[in-house]
Amino acid sequence: MAIGRSVLTAIDEQPGSTTAAPHTVGNLLRSRLFAHATLLAGRTGLDRSVSRVNQIEDPSGMWFWLRPGDLLATTCEALEHITEATAAFLARAHALGVAGIIVQVDDATAVPERIRLSAEELGFPLLTTNEQLDTDHQLTAGLRERAKMHTRAMFRSERLRRTLTEIALAGGGVTDLASAASVECDVAVSVTTVDGREITTAGNDAELRALRSSTALDSTGRLRTDSIDGGLGLRSLQDNSIAVCAITANGTDHGRVVLSSSRRELAESDLHAADTAAGVFAVAVTRDLALSAVEEKHRSNFLRDLLLGRGGEHAHAVAHARRFGWDIGRPVVVVAIEPIPCGNEPMPTRRPLVDRQMSAFSGALAQRDPHAAIAVLGNETVIIMGSGPETVSNVHEIVERVHGDGGGGRQPFTVGISRPCTVVEDIPGTYGQARTAVKVGRRIAGDWAVTAFDELGVFRLLSLVDNDDELESFTRETLHDLAGHSDEARDMRKTLEMLLSTNINIAETARALHFHYNTLRYRIVKLEKILGPFTDRADLRLDLSLALKIIAMRGIDHQM
């Protein structure tokens, strides 16, 4: 129950006083309402600001009703049934901005010592009282109404839980659950992946359009999950409001369930319902993952056999692939996607990064090539898809769809595309080409690189040289001072690269670099003093070109 300024003023004023005291825990402790309360711990926090007194006795719904500035009134029994550790609970309340806790007890010793110690360490006010709140006081009516609202929310959530559980037990999937939740809660429902990609939706079309056009979604249509709290909780938007909860099971984050309405403002009770729905969604997701794990293993094993040349004769392999809905009897290319772990995975722990990226690519690929083969192989995702004139552009579009606008905590990856092949026996070789494109592409362009094997040119040959020291020695001996990491060396390398690309066409190079003709002439003289007469010697120009390619491949310019 929210307490207005006038109510708190009435509490804190003493008879005959005309000035209201500040709304702090200390002043409330001296007021008529808490006249019989005892401070057990957290004296240093008595100046914490109070905006309302909030009585909560349901530990399962504690965090749905608490807000910054709340003075939490509860019971020892409720505190005993909180699932998280005492210190963690108090630290979380402290971080949220809760003003303190007043516990209704029969005996002050009923408050566990661990709660006192944690509260004292945090400077978090912990009070007790053995008196019931005055039923005639201005606050009690509001608290009573709020308690009724909590009870109604619990009954509503319990009814929702039973409805969804029956659907899940009958074999219903995420789409069925979303439809039922939409009807029960009278809202639009969207279920997304951890990074906000839509899995399914349910509800009124107008409500769904309002959600999709709202600021809750980014420009790619993903739910914004890139905030500190993962986008969880209640949010009021321009034309609607949403309640977002995580779908978690066994400590693993599987996605988000979103309730949305443009007809009414969603409240804490809706967030409570969203959390209840998320719990049943987690059961369904876990069940579906377990059922698909067996088939995924068979797909991965067969794909591994194909890539290692153990898929059998062409006709046999093509027929076997059809069982998985794959068409490998047509001209195909192999696409390798290798994730780049960033070491900043949020809690709770998500599914393995490579599994999440495979799911993302599978969804995007289904719209472009529903008969493509896709599976996880070790620490990478491998795709065998149809080949055609638009193959490379199609891969770029798929990558853009998965990548989105870079938000949502999305992890980077590198993509390599092989040359086409027409028979199963050639797939191992094309896989090697895709792996080479991944390796070299990352060195040249860094994270998020999408590289086709046919685009590598001389980089293909350079990538075969395993001796990095030999490459570095060749670069230093060829470029001399230009092999350094200084800004001047980098600038002169850029001039040299443009000269070589224009076949020493001075006028064209000057225009491309926006130099005066005489300025470029001066630079050429300076370059030849360092490198030798490369304008007259084709063999020297070849060496210089190779040295510049080595620098690009090893990412030296990217590192500076």
Coordinates of C-alpha atoms in Angstrom, one line a residue:
M1 CA 0.0 0.0 0.0
A2 CA 1.4 3.4 -1.0
I3 CA 1.4 6.0 1.8
G4 CA 0.9 9.6 0.7
R5 CA 2.8 12.5 2.1
S6 CA -0.2 13.7 4.1
V7 CA -0.6 10.3 5.8
L8 CA 3.1 10.2 6.8
T9 CA 2.8 13.8 8.0
A10 CA 0.0 12.8 10.3
I11 CA 2.1 9.9 11.7
D12 CA 5.2 12.0 12.5
E13 CA 3.6 15.1 13.8
Q14 CA 3.4 15.4 17.6
P15 CA 0.4 17.0 19.3
G16 CA 0.7 20.7 19.0
S17 CA 3.3 20.6 16.3
T18 CA 2.8 22.4 13.0
T19 CA 5.9 21.0 11.1
A20 CA 6.2 17.5 9.7
A21 CA 9.3 15.5 10.4
P22 CA 11.3 13.9 7.5
H23 CA 10.1 10.5 6.4
T24 CA 12.9 8.3 7.8
V25 CA 13.0 5.0 9.6
G26 CA 14.1 6.9 12.8
N27 CA 11.1 9.2 12.7
L28 CA 8.7 6.4 12.1
L29 CA 10.2 4.5 15.0
R30 CA 9.3 7.5 17.2
S31 CA 5.8 7.8 15.7
R32 CA 2.6 6.5 17.2
L33 CA 2.4 3.7 14.7
F34 CA 5.7 2.0 15.8
A35 CA 5.7 3.3 19.4
H36 CA 6.2 -0.3 20.7
A37 CA 8.8 -1.3 18.1
T38 CA 12.4 -2.4 19.1
L39 CA 15.5 -1.7 17.0
L40 CA 17.5 -5.0 16.8
A41 CA 20.1 -4.0 14.3
G42 CA 21.1 -1.4 11.7
R43 CA 21.1 1.8 13.8
T44 CA 23.4 3.5 11.3
G45 CA 20.6 3.3 8.7
L46 CA 17.9 5.1 10.7
D47 CA 18.2 8.0 8.3
R48 CA 17.1 5.9 5.3
S49 CA 14.2 7.5 3.5
V50 CA 10.7 5.9 3.7
S51 CA 8.1 6.4 1.0
R52 CA 5.6 3.8 2.1
V53 CA 5.0 0.9 4.6
N54 CA 4.5 -2.4 2.7
Q55 CA 3.2 -5.4 4.6
I56 CA 4.1 -8.7 2.8
E57 CA 3.7 -12.2 4.3
D58 CA 4.1 -14.3 1.2
P59 CA 7.8 -15.0 0.7
S60 CA 7.2 -16.3 -2.9
G61 CA 5.9 -12.9 -4.0
M62 CA 8.2 -10.7 -1.9
W63 CA 10.1 -9.1 -4.7
F64 CA 7.0 -8.4 -6.8
W65 CA 5.7 -6.0 -4.2
L66 CA 8.8 -4.3 -2.9
R67 CA 9.9 -1.0 -4.2
P68 CA 12.7 1.5 -3.3
G69 CA 11.7 3.4 -0.1
D70 CA 9.5 0.6 1.2
L71 CA 9.6 -0.2 4.9
L72 CA 8.8 -3.9 4.8
A73 CA 6.4 -5.2 7.5
T74 CA 6.5 -9.0 7.7
T75 CA 6.7 -12.0 10.0
C76 CA 9.4 -14.4 11.2
E77 CA 7.6 -17.2 9.4
A78 CA 7.8 -15.4 6.1
L79 CA 11.5 -14.7 6.5
E80 CA 12.1 -18.3 7.5
H81 CA 10.5 -19.5 4.2
I82 CA 12.6 -17.2 1.9
T83 CA 14.5 -19.5 -0.5
E84 CA 17.6 -17.5 -0.8
A85 CA 20.3 -17.1 1.9
T86 CA 19.6 -14.5 4.6
A87 CA 22.6 -12.4 3.8
A88 CA 21.8 -12.4 0.1
F89 CA 18.2 -11.5 0.8
L90 CA 19.1 -8.5 3.0
A91 CA 21.8 -7.4 0.6
R92 CA 19.3 -7.5 -2.3
A93 CA 16.8 -5.5 -0.3
H94 CA 19.5 -3.0 0.7
A95 CA 20.6 -2.6 -2.9
L96 CA 17.0 -2.2 -4.1
G97 CA 16.6 0.8 -1.7
V98 CA 14.3 -0.8 0.8
A99 CA 14.3 1.4 3.9
G100 CA 14.3 -1.5 6.5
I101 CA 12.3 -4.4 7.9
I102 CA 9.9 -4.5 10.8
V103 CA 9.1 -8.1 12.0
Q104 CA 5.9 -8.9 13.9
V105 CA 6.9 -11.5 16.6
D106 CA 5.6 -12.9 19.9
D107 CA 9.1 -12.8 21.3
A108 CA 12.0 -10.7 20.2
T109 CA 14.3 -13.7 20.4
A110 CA 12.3 -15.3 17.6
V111 CA 14.3 -13.3 15.0
P112 CA 17.2 -15.6 14.0
E113 CA 20.7 -14.3 15.0
R114 CA 21.9 -14.6 11.4
I115 CA 19.4 -12.0 10.3
R116 CA 20.5 -9.6 13.0
L117 CA 24.2 -10.0 12.1
S118 CA 23.6 -9.5 8.4
A119 CA 21.4 -6.4 9.0
E120 CA 24.0 -4.9 11.4
E121 CA 26.8 -5.5 8.9
L122 CA 24.8 -3.7 6.2
G123 CA 23.6 -0.9 8.4
F124 CA 20.1 -2.1 7.4
P125 CA 17.4 -1.2 10.0
L126 CA 15.8 -4.3 11.5
L127 CA 12.9 -3.7 13.9
T128 CA 10.5 -6.0 15.8
T129 CA 7.2 -5.4 17.4
N130 CA 4.9 -7.7 19.4
E131 CA 1.9 -5.5 18.9
Q132 CA -0.6 -5.7 16.1
L133 CA -0.9 -2.5 14.1
D134 CA -3.6 -0.3 15.3
T135 CA -6.8 -1.3 13.4
D136 CA -8.1 2.2 13.8
H137 CA -5.0 3.9 12.4
Q138 CA -5.0 5.5 9.0
L139 CA -2.4 3.1 7.7
T140 CA -4.2 -0.1 8.6
A141 CA -7.0 0.2 6.1
G142 CA -4.5 0.6 3.3
L143 CA -2.4 -2.3 4.5
R144 CA -5.5 -4.4 4.7
E145 CA -6.5 -3.6 1.1
R146 CA -3.0 -4.3 -0.1
A147 CA -3.0 -7.6 1.7
K148 CA -6.3 -8.4 -0.1
M149 CA -4.7 -7.5 -3.4
H150 CA -1.7 -9.8 -2.6
T151 CA -4.2 -12.6 -1.9
R152 CA -6.1 -12.1 -5.1
A153 CA -2.9 -12.1 -7.0
M154 CA -1.8 -15.4 -5.4
F155 CA -5.2 -17.0 -6.2
R156 CA -5.0 -15.6 -9.8
S157 CA -1.5 -16.9 -10.3
E158 CA -2.4 -20.3 -8.8
R159 CA -5.3 -20.6 -11.2
L160 CA -3.0 -19.7 -14.1
R161 CA -0.4 -22.2 -12.9
R162 CA -3.0 -25.1 -12.8
T163 CA -4.3 -24.2 -16.2
L164 CA -0.9 -24.1 -17.8
T165 CA 0.3 -27.2 -15.9
E166 CA -2.7 -29.2 -17.3
I167 CA -1.8 -28.1 -20.8
A168 CA 1.9 -29.0 -20.3
L169 CA 1.1 -32.4 -18.9
A170 CA -1.2 -33.1 -21.9
G171 CA 1.8 -32.5 -24.2
G172 CA 1.1 -28.9 -25.1
G173 CA 4.0 -26.9 -26.3
V174 CA 5.1 -23.3 -25.8
T175 CA 2.6 -22.0 -28.3
D176 CA -0.3 -23.7 -26.5
L177 CA 0.9 -22.3 -23.2
A178 CA 1.2 -18.8 -24.6
S179 CA -2.3 -18.9 -25.9
A180 CA -3.7 -20.0 -22.6
A181 CA -1.8 -17.4 -20.7
S182 CA -3.0 -14.7 -23.0
V183 CA -6.7 -15.7 -22.3
E184 CA -6.2 -16.1 -18.6
C185 CA -4.4 -12.8 -18.1
D186 CA -6.3 -10.8 -20.8
V187 CA -3.0 -9.6 -22.3
A188 CA -0.8 -10.2 -25.4
V189 CA 2.0 -12.8 -24.7
S190 CA 5.4 -13.1 -26.4
V191 CA 7.9 -15.8 -25.7
T192 CA 11.5 -15.0 -26.7
T193 CA 15.0 -16.5 -26.5
V194 CA 17.5 -15.1 -24.0
D195 CA 18.6 -12.5 -26.4
G196 CA 15.1 -11.4 -27.4
R197 CA 14.4 -13.3 -30.6
E198 CA 10.6 -14.1 -30.9
I199 CA 9.7 -17.8 -30.5
T200 CA 5.9 -17.5 -30.4
T201 CA 3.2 -15.0 -29.6
A202 CA -0.5 -15.1 -28.7
G203 CA -3.3 -12.6 -28.1
N204 CA -5.2 -9.8 -29.8
D205 CA -3.6 -8.7 -33.1
A206 CA -3.9 -5.1 -32.2
E207 CA -2.1 -5.7 -28.9
L208 CA 0.7 -7.6 -30.6
R209 CA 1.1 -4.8 -33.2
A210 CA 1.4 -2.4 -30.3
L211 CA 4.1 -4.5 -28.7
R212 CA 6.1 -4.9 -31.9
S213 CA 6.0 -1.2 -32.6
S214 CA 6.9 -0.2 -29.0
T215 CA 10.3 0.7 -27.6
A216 CA 10.4 -2.7 -25.8
L217 CA 11.7 -4.1 -29.1
D218 CA 14.8 -2.9 -31.0
S219 CA 14.9 -2.1 -34.7
T220 CA 15.4 -5.8 -35.6
G221 CA 12.2 -6.9 -33.7
R222 CA 14.0 -8.3 -30.7
L223 CA 13.0 -7.8 -27.1
R224 CA 15.5 -5.5 -25.5
T225 CA 17.4 -7.6 -23.0
D226 CA 20.6 -5.7 -23.0
S227 CA 20.0 -3.7 -19.8
I228 CA 21.7 -4.5 -16.5
D229 CA 18.7 -6.5 -15.3
G230 CA 18.2 -8.2 -18.6
G231 CA 15.1 -6.2 -19.3
L232 CA 13.1 -8.0 -16.5
G233 CA 10.3 -6.4 -14.5
L234 CA 7.5 -3.9 -15.1
R235 CA 8.0 -1.2 -17.7
S236 CA 5.7 1.6 -18.8
L237 CA 6.1 2.5 -22.4
Q238 CA 4.6 5.2 -24.6
D239 CA 1.5 3.3 -25.7
N240 CA 1.5 0.2 -23.5
S241 CA 3.2 -1.5 -20.6
I242 CA 4.9 -4.9 -20.3
A243 CA 5.8 -7.4 -17.6
V244 CA 8.9 -9.5 -18.4
C245 CA 10.2 -12.6 -16.5
A246 CA 13.0 -15.0 -17.2
I247 CA 12.3 -18.6 -18.1
T248 CA 14.8 -20.5 -16.0
A249 CA 15.2 -24.2 -15.1
N250 CA 18.0 -25.9 -13.2
G251 CA 19.9 -22.7 -13.0
T252 CA 19.9 -22.2 -16.8
D253 CA 18.3 -19.2 -18.5
H254 CA 16.1 -20.3 -21.5
G255 CA 14.4 -17.1 -22.5
R256 CA 11.8 -14.5 -21.6
V257 CA 8.0 -14.4 -21.2
V258 CA 6.4 -11.1 -21.9
L259 CA 2.9 -9.9 -20.9
S260 CA 1.8 -6.7 -22.8
S261 CA -1.2 -4.5 -22.8
S262 CA -2.1 -1.2 -24.5
R263 CA -5.5 -1.1 -22.8
R264 CA -4.4 -1.0 -19.2
E265 CA -1.4 -0.4 -17.0
L266 CA 0.1 -3.6 -15.9
A267 CA 0.7 -3.9 -12.1
E268 CA 2.8 -6.1 -9.7
S269 CA 0.1 -8.7 -9.9
D270 CA 0.7 -9.1 -13.6
L271 CA 4.4 -9.5 -13.0
H272 CA 3.5 -12.2 -10.4
A273 CA 1.4 -13.9 -13.1
A274 CA 4.2 -13.6 -15.6
D275 CA 6.6 -15.3 -13.2
T276 CA 4.1 -18.1 -12.6
A277 CA 3.7 -18.6 -16.4
A278 CA 7.5 -18.6 -16.8
G279 CA 7.8 -21.4 -14.3
V280 CA 5.5 -23.7 -16.4
F281 CA 7.1 -22.5 -19.6
A282 CA 10.4 -23.7 -18.1
V283 CA 9.0 -27.2 -17.6
A284 CA 7.8 -27.3 -21.2
V285 CA 11.1 -26.0 -22.6
T286 CA 13.1 -28.4 -20.5
R287 CA 10.9 -31.3 -21.7
D288 CA 11.2 -30.2 -25.4
L289 CA 15.0 -29.9 -25.0
A290 CA 15.3 -33.4 -23.6
L291 CA 13.2 -34.8 -26.4
S292 CA 15.2 -33.0 -29.1
A293 CA 18.5 -33.9 -27.6
V294 CA 18.4 -37.5 -28.9
E295 CA 17.5 -36.4 -32.4
E296 CA 20.1 -33.6 -32.3
K297 CA 22.7 -36.2 -31.3
H298 CA 21.8 -38.3 -34.4
R299 CA 22.0 -35.2 -36.6
S300 CA 25.3 -34.1 -35.3
N301 CA 26.8 -37.6 -35.6
F302 CA 25.7 -37.9 -39.2
L303 CA 26.9 -34.4 -40.1
R304 CA 30.3 -35.2 -38.5
D305 CA 30.4 -38.4 -40.7
L306 CA 29.7 -36.3 -43.8
L307 CA 32.4 -33.7 -42.9
L308 CA 35.0 -36.4 -42.2
G309 CA 34.2 -38.4 -45.4
R310 CA 32.4 -41.2 -43.6
G311 CA 28.9 -40.5 -44.9
G312 CA 28.9 -43.4 -47.4
E313 CA 28.2 -43.3 -51.1
H314 CA 26.4 -40.3 -52.5
A315 CA 23.0 -41.9 -53.0
H316 CA 23.0 -43.5 -49.6
A317 CA 24.0 -40.3 -47.8
V318 CA 21.4 -38.2 -49.7
A319 CA 18.7 -40.7 -48.7
H320 CA 19.8 -40.8 -45.1
A321 CA 19.9 -37.0 -44.9
R322 CA 16.2 -36.8 -46.1
R323 CA 15.2 -38.4 -42.8
F324 CA 16.3 -35.2 -41.1
G325 CA 14.7 -33.0 -43.8
W326 CA 18.0 -32.2 -45.3
D327 CA 18.7 -32.0 -49.1
I328 CA 22.4 -32.6 -49.8
G329 CA 21.9 -34.1 -53.3
R330 CA 21.9 -30.6 -54.8
P331 CA 24.9 -28.3 -55.3
V332 CA 25.8 -27.1 -51.8
V333 CA 28.3 -25.0 -49.8
V334 CA 29.5 -25.6 -46.3
V335 CA 29.2 -22.7 -43.8
A336 CA 31.2 -22.8 -40.6
I337 CA 30.3 -20.5 -37.7
E338 CA 32.7 -20.3 -34.8
P339 CA 31.7 -18.3 -31.6
I340 CA 34.1 -16.0 -29.8
P341 CA 33.5 -16.4 -26.1
C342 CA 33.7 -13.0 -24.2
G343 CA 33.8 -14.4 -20.7
N344 CA 30.9 -12.2 -19.5
E345 CA 28.1 -14.7 -19.3
P346 CA 25.3 -13.5 -17.0
M347 CA 23.7 -15.3 -14.2
P348 CA 21.8 -17.6 -14.1
T349 CA 24.0 -19.6 -16.4
R350 CA 22.8 -19.8 -20.0
R351 CA 22.8 -22.7 -22.3
P352 CA 26.3 -23.2 -23.9
L353 CA 27.1 -20.4 -26.3
V354 CA 27.5 -22.7 -29.4
D355 CA 24.1 -24.3 -28.7
R356 CA 22.4 -20.8 -28.4
Q357 CA 24.0 -19.7 -31.7
M358 CA 23.0 -22.9 -33.5
S359 CA 19.4 -22.3 -32.4
A360 CA 19.6 -18.7 -33.6
F361 CA 21.0 -19.7 -37.0
S362 CA 18.5 -22.6 -37.3
G363 CA 15.6 -20.1 -37.0
A364 CA 17.1 -17.6 -39.5
L365 CA 18.1 -20.4 -41.9
A366 CA 14.6 -21.9 -42.0
Q367 CA 13.3 -18.8 -43.8
R368 CA 16.0 -18.9 -46.4
D369 CA 16.7 -22.6 -46.9
P370 CA 14.4 -25.0 -44.9
H371 CA 16.2 -28.0 -46.3
A372 CA 19.7 -27.0 -45.2
A373 CA 21.6 -29.2 -42.8
I374 CA 22.7 -27.6 -39.5
A375 CA 24.2 -29.0 -36.4
V376 CA 26.7 -28.3 -33.7
L377 CA 30.1 -29.9 -34.2
G378 CA 32.5 -29.4 -31.3
N379 CA 32.7 -25.7 -30.6
E380 CA 31.2 -24.5 -33.9
T381 CA 28.0 -24.6 -35.9
V382 CA 28.1 -26.1 -39.3
I383 CA 25.6 -25.6 -42.1
I384 CA 25.3 -27.4 -45.5
M385 CA 23.0 -25.3 -47.6
G386 CA 22.1 -24.9 -51.2
S387 CA 24.5 -23.1 -53.6
G388 CA 23.5 -20.5 -56.1
P389 CA 24.3 -17.0 -57.4
E390 CA 22.9 -15.4 -54.2
T391 CA 24.5 -17.8 -51.7
V392 CA 27.0 -15.3 -50.2
S393 CA 24.4 -12.5 -50.0
N394 CA 22.0 -15.0 -48.4
V395 CA 24.6 -15.9 -45.7
H396 CA 25.1 -12.2 -45.0
E397 CA 21.4 -11.7 -44.6
I398 CA 21.2 -14.7 -42.2
V399 CA 24.1 -13.4 -40.2
E400 CA 22.5 -10.0 -40.0
R401 CA 19.3 -11.5 -38.8
V402 CA 21.1 -13.4 -36.0
H403 CA 23.4 -10.5 -35.2
G404 CA 20.7 -7.9 -35.1
D405 CA 21.8 -4.5 -34.0
G406 CA 24.5 -5.9 -31.6
G407 CA 22.4 -5.6 -28.4
G408 CA 20.8 -8.2 -26.2
G409 CA 24.1 -9.5 -24.9
R410 CA 24.8 -11.2 -28.2
Q411 CA 28.1 -12.9 -28.5
P412 CA 30.4 -12.4 -31.6
F413 CA 31.2 -15.1 -34.1
T414 CA 33.1 -15.5 -37.3
V415 CA 31.7 -17.1 -40.5
G416 CA 33.4 -18.9 -43.3
I417 CA 31.8 -20.0 -46.6
S418 CA 33.3 -22.7 -48.9
R419 CA 33.2 -23.2 -52.6
P420 CA 30.2 -25.1 -54.1
C421 CA 30.4 -28.9 -54.4
T422 CA 28.0 -31.3 -56.2
V423 CA 28.7 -34.7 -54.6
V424 CA 28.8 -35.9 -51.0
E425 CA 32.4 -37.2 -51.4
D426 CA 33.6 -33.5 -51.9
I427 CA 32.0 -32.2 -48.7
P428 CA 35.1 -32.9 -46.5
G429 CA 37.2 -30.7 -48.8
T430 CA 34.7 -27.9 -48.8
Y431 CA 34.5 -28.1 -45.0
G432 CA 38.2 -27.5 -44.9
Q433 CA 37.7 -24.5 -47.2
A434 CA 35.1 -23.1 -44.8
R435 CA 37.4 -23.6 -41.8
T436 CA 40.2 -21.8 -43.7
A437 CA 37.9 -18.9 -44.4
V438 CA 36.9 -18.7 -40.7
K439 CA 40.5 -18.7 -39.6
V440 CA 41.9 -16.2 -42.1
G441 CA 38.7 -14.0 -42.1
R442 CA 39.0 -13.5 -38.3
R443 CA 42.7 -12.5 -38.7
I444 CA 41.9 -10.0 -41.5
A445 CA 38.6 -8.5 -40.3
G446 CA 38.3 -9.4 -36.7
D447 CA 35.1 -10.4 -34.9
W448 CA 31.8 -10.7 -36.9
A449 CA 33.8 -11.4 -40.2
V450 CA 31.9 -13.2 -42.9
T451 CA 34.4 -14.5 -45.4
A452 CA 34.0 -16.6 -48.6
F453 CA 36.9 -19.0 -49.5
D454 CA 36.9 -17.6 -53.0
E455 CA 37.5 -14.1 -51.6
L456 CA 40.8 -15.1 -49.8
G457 CA 43.1 -14.9 -52.8
V458 CA 46.7 -15.0 -51.7
F459 CA 45.6 -15.2 -48.1
R460 CA 44.9 -18.9 -48.8
L461 CA 48.6 -19.5 -49.5
L462 CA 49.8 -17.4 -46.6
S463 CA 47.5 -19.2 -44.2
L464 CA 49.3 -22.5 -45.0
V465 CA 52.6 -21.1 -43.5
D466 CA 52.6 -22.3 -39.9
N467 CA 55.8 -20.6 -39.0
D468 CA 54.7 -17.2 -37.7
D469 CA 58.4 -16.2 -37.1
E470 CA 59.2 -16.7 -40.7
L471 CA 56.3 -14.5 -41.8
E472 CA 57.3 -11.8 -39.4
S473 CA 60.9 -11.9 -40.5
F474 CA 59.9 -11.6 -44.2
T475 CA 57.7 -8.6 -43.3
R476 CA 60.5 -6.8 -41.4
E477 CA 63.1 -7.5 -44.1
T478 CA 60.7 -6.3 -46.9
L479 CA 59.1 -3.3 -45.3
H480 CA 61.9 -2.2 -43.0
D481 CA 60.8 0.9 -41.0
L482 CA 57.3 0.6 -42.4
A483 CA 56.8 -2.7 -40.5
G484 CA 56.6 -0.8 -37.2
H485 CA 53.5 0.1 -35.2
S486 CA 53.8 3.9 -35.2
D487 CA 51.2 6.2 -36.7
E488 CA 53.7 7.3 -39.3
A489 CA 54.5 3.7 -40.4
R490 CA 50.8 2.9 -40.6
D491 CA 50.1 6.1 -42.7
M492 CA 53.0 5.3 -45.1
R493 CA 51.8 1.7 -45.5
K494 CA 48.4 3.1 -46.5
T495 CA 50.0 5.2 -49.2
L496 CA 52.1 2.2 -50.4
E497 CA 49.1 -0.1 -50.5
M498 CA 47.1 2.4 -52.6
L499 CA 50.1 2.9 -55.0
L500 CA 50.4 -0.9 -55.5
S501 CA 46.6 -1.3 -56.0
T502 CA 46.7 1.4 -58.8
N503 CA 49.8 -0.1 -60.4
I504 CA 51.8 3.0 -59.5
N505 CA 49.3 5.4 -61.1
I506 CA 50.2 8.6 -59.4
A507 CA 47.3 10.7 -60.5
E508 CA 44.7 8.0 -59.5
T509 CA 46.4 7.4 -56.2
A510 CA 46.5 11.1 -55.3
R511 CA 42.8 11.4 -56.0
A512 CA 42.0 8.3 -53.9
L513 CA 44.1 9.6 -51.0
H514 CA 43.1 13.2 -51.4
F515 CA 46.7 14.3 -51.8
H516 CA 48.2 17.0 -53.9
Y517 CA 50.2 15.5 -56.8
N518 CA 53.4 17.0 -55.5
T519 CA 52.8 15.7 -52.0
L520 CA 52.4 12.1 -53.3
R521 CA 55.6 12.6 -55.4
Y522 CA 57.4 13.5 -52.2
R523 CA 56.0 10.5 -50.4
I524 CA 57.1 8.2 -53.2
V525 CA 60.7 9.5 -53.0
K526 CA 60.6 8.9 -49.2
L527 CA 59.1 5.3 -49.7
E528 CA 61.8 4.4 -52.2
K529 CA 64.6 5.5 -49.8
I530 CA 63.1 3.1 -47.3
L531 CA 62.0 0.2 -49.5
G532 CA 64.1 0.5 -52.7
P533 CA 63.1 1.3 -56.3
F534 CA 59.7 -0.5 -56.2
T535 CA 58.3 1.8 -58.9
D536 CA 60.7 0.2 -61.4
R537 CA 60.9 -3.4 -60.1
A538 CA 57.9 -5.7 -60.4
D539 CA 59.5 -8.4 -58.2
L540 CA 59.9 -5.9 -55.3
R541 CA 56.3 -4.7 -55.7
L542 CA 55.2 -8.4 -55.4
D543 CA 57.2 -8.8 -52.2
L544 CA 55.8 -5.5 -50.8
S545 CA 52.3 -6.7 -51.6
L546 CA 52.8 -10.0 -49.8
A547 CA 54.3 -8.2 -46.8
L548 CA 51.2 -5.9 -46.6
K549 CA 49.0 -9.0 -46.9
I550 CA 50.8 -10.6 -44.0
I551 CA 50.3 -7.6 -41.8
A552 CA 46.6 -7.5 -42.7
M553 CA 46.2 -11.3 -42.1
R554 CA 47.9 -11.1 -38.7
G555 CA 45.7 -8.2 -37.7
I556 CA 48.6 -5.8 -36.8
D557 CA 46.7 -2.8 -38.0
H558 CA 43.6 -3.9 -36.0
Q559 CA 45.6 -4.2 -32.8
M560 CA 47.0 -0.7 -32.9

